[in-house]
Amino acid sequence: MDKFYLFVVIFLGITIGLCMYRVVKGPTKGDRIIGINIISTKTIVIIATVSFLLKESYFIDVVLVYALIAFIGSYAVAREIGGGTEND
């Protein structure tokens, strides 16, 4: 079963590389934002999978903090691109 999870981590790493291509070559800002969000989500899944493989529960705290930072960053970038304020 550990080989399966190792394959999952490697596969997610490869797909992160493909998303990096979209972030660098994305024709619009929206494509770049979506690529960064996908990369952060896949990174969260990789960290959680490694936590399961190593049987270390403190990585879950890292996952939660990383998810919170990714959400705040996505919100800030979307708000900046939208050009609106909270009172609109």
mmCIF file of C-alpha atoms in Angstrom:
data_model
loop_
_atom_site.group_PDB
_atom_site.id
_atom_site.type_symbol
_atom_site.label_atom_id
_atom_site.label_comp_id
_atom_site.label_asym_id
_atom_site.label_seq_id
_atom_site.Cartn_x
_atom_site.Cartn_y
_atom_site.Cartn_z
ATOM 1 C CA MET A 1 0.000 0.000 0.000
ATOM 2 C CA ASP A 2 2.927 2.337 0.622
ATOM 3 C CA LYS A 3 3.925 2.007 -3.042
ATOM 4 C CA PHE A 4 0.512 3.286 -4.054
ATOM 5 C CA TYR A 5 0.877 6.413 -1.919
ATOM 6 C CA LEU A 6 4.389 6.941 -3.231
ATOM 7 C CA PHE A 7 2.999 6.730 -6.772
ATOM 8 C CA VAL A 8 0.318 9.275 -5.812
ATOM 9 C CA VAL A 9 2.943 11.709 -4.515
ATOM 10 C CA ILE A 10 5.062 11.315 -7.660
ATOM 11 C CA PHE A 11 2.021 11.721 -9.922
ATOM 12 C CA LEU A 12 0.937 14.862 -8.081
ATOM 13 C CA GLY A 13 4.467 16.219 -8.387
ATOM 14 C CA ILE A 14 4.361 15.709 -12.140
ATOM 15 C CA THR A 15 0.992 17.425 -12.417
ATOM 16 C CA ILE A 16 2.325 20.329 -10.356
ATOM 17 C CA GLY A 17 5.009 20.700 -13.018
ATOM 18 C CA LEU A 18 2.308 20.874 -15.682
ATOM 19 C CA CYS A 19 0.463 23.514 -13.674
ATOM 20 C CA MET A 20 3.693 25.505 -13.386
ATOM 21 C CA TYR A 21 3.760 25.627 -17.171
ATOM 22 C CA ARG A 22 0.277 27.146 -17.137
ATOM 23 C CA VAL A 23 1.334 29.677 -14.505
ATOM 24 C CA VAL A 24 4.349 30.780 -16.539
ATOM 25 C CA LYS A 25 2.761 30.683 -20.009
ATOM 26 C CA GLY A 26 -0.848 31.463 -19.075
ATOM 27 C CA PRO A 27 -2.389 33.883 -21.551
ATOM 28 C CA THR A 28 -4.496 35.632 -18.905
ATOM 29 C CA LYS A 29 -4.196 36.558 -15.256
ATOM 30 C CA GLY A 30 -7.105 34.251 -14.497
ATOM 31 C CA ASP A 31 -5.220 31.255 -15.875
ATOM 32 C CA ARG A 32 -2.258 32.106 -13.688
ATOM 33 C CA ILE A 33 -4.390 32.465 -10.556
ATOM 34 C CA ILE A 34 -6.152 29.173 -11.164
ATOM 35 C CA GLY A 35 -2.779 27.484 -11.764
ATOM 36 C CA ILE A 36 -1.410 28.799 -8.483
ATOM 37 C CA ASN A 37 -4.538 27.660 -6.620
ATOM 38 C CA ILE A 38 -4.241 24.183 -8.121
ATOM 39 C CA ILE A 39 -0.569 24.008 -7.170
ATOM 40 C CA SER A 40 -1.324 24.974 -3.576
ATOM 41 C CA THR A 41 -4.143 22.432 -3.352
ATOM 42 C CA LYS A 42 -1.952 19.649 -4.703
ATOM 43 C CA THR A 43 0.814 20.633 -2.307
ATOM 44 C CA ILE A 44 -1.639 20.316 0.577
ATOM 45 C CA VAL A 45 -2.603 16.827 -0.614
ATOM 46 C CA ILE A 46 1.063 15.822 -0.945
ATOM 47 C CA ILE A 47 1.856 16.999 2.588
ATOM 48 C CA ALA A 48 -1.175 15.130 3.957
ATOM 49 C CA THR A 49 -0.161 11.970 2.081
ATOM 50 C CA VAL A 50 3.392 12.173 3.388
ATOM 51 C CA SER A 51 1.962 12.658 6.884
ATOM 52 C CA PHE A 52 -0.032 9.464 6.435
ATOM 53 C CA LEU A 53 2.985 7.566 5.083
ATOM 54 C CA LEU A 54 5.298 8.644 7.885
ATOM 55 C CA LYS A 55 2.565 8.331 10.530
ATOM 56 C CA GLU A 56 3.372 11.824 11.804
ATOM 57 C CA SER A 57 0.334 13.801 12.878
ATOM 58 C CA TYR A 58 2.074 17.167 13.234
ATOM 59 C CA PHE A 59 2.128 17.527 9.437
ATOM 60 C CA ILE A 60 -1.640 17.968 9.601
ATOM 61 C CA ASP A 61 -1.044 21.235 11.471
ATOM 62 C CA VAL A 62 1.261 22.294 8.653
ATOM 63 C CA VAL A 63 -1.461 21.408 6.136
ATOM 64 C CA LEU A 64 -4.027 23.525 7.968
ATOM 65 C CA VAL A 65 -1.730 26.547 8.168
ATOM 66 C CA TYR A 66 -0.717 26.182 4.514
ATOM 67 C CA ALA A 67 -4.383 25.934 3.467
ATOM 68 C CA LEU A 68 -5.232 29.073 5.423
ATOM 69 C CA ILE A 69 -2.352 31.012 3.881
ATOM 70 C CA ALA A 70 -3.305 29.794 0.397
ATOM 71 C CA PHE A 71 -6.910 30.867 0.922
ATOM 72 C CA ILE A 72 -5.949 34.328 2.152
ATOM 73 C CA GLY A 73 -3.543 34.739 -0.742
ATOM 74 C CA SER A 74 -6.145 33.666 -3.286
ATOM 75 C CA TYR A 75 -8.679 36.063 -1.802
ATOM 76 C CA ALA A 76 -6.217 38.944 -1.876
ATOM 77 C CA VAL A 77 -5.204 38.327 -5.484
ATOM 78 C CA ALA A 78 -8.800 37.891 -6.645
ATOM 79 C CA ARG A 79 -9.794 41.090 -4.920
ATOM 80 C CA GLU A 80 -6.890 42.949 -6.487
ATOM 81 C CA ILE A 81 -7.736 41.712 -9.968
ATOM 82 C CA GLY A 82 -11.433 42.398 -9.472
ATOM 83 C CA GLY A 83 -10.587 45.975 -8.540
ATOM 84 C CA GLY A 84 -13.524 46.156 -6.173
ATOM 85 C CA THR A 85 -13.782 46.944 -2.526
ATOM 86 C CA GLU A 86 -15.796 45.233 0.125
ATOM 87 C CA ASN A 87 -18.448 47.977 0.055
ATOM 88 C CA ASP A 88 -19.252 47.592 -3.679
#
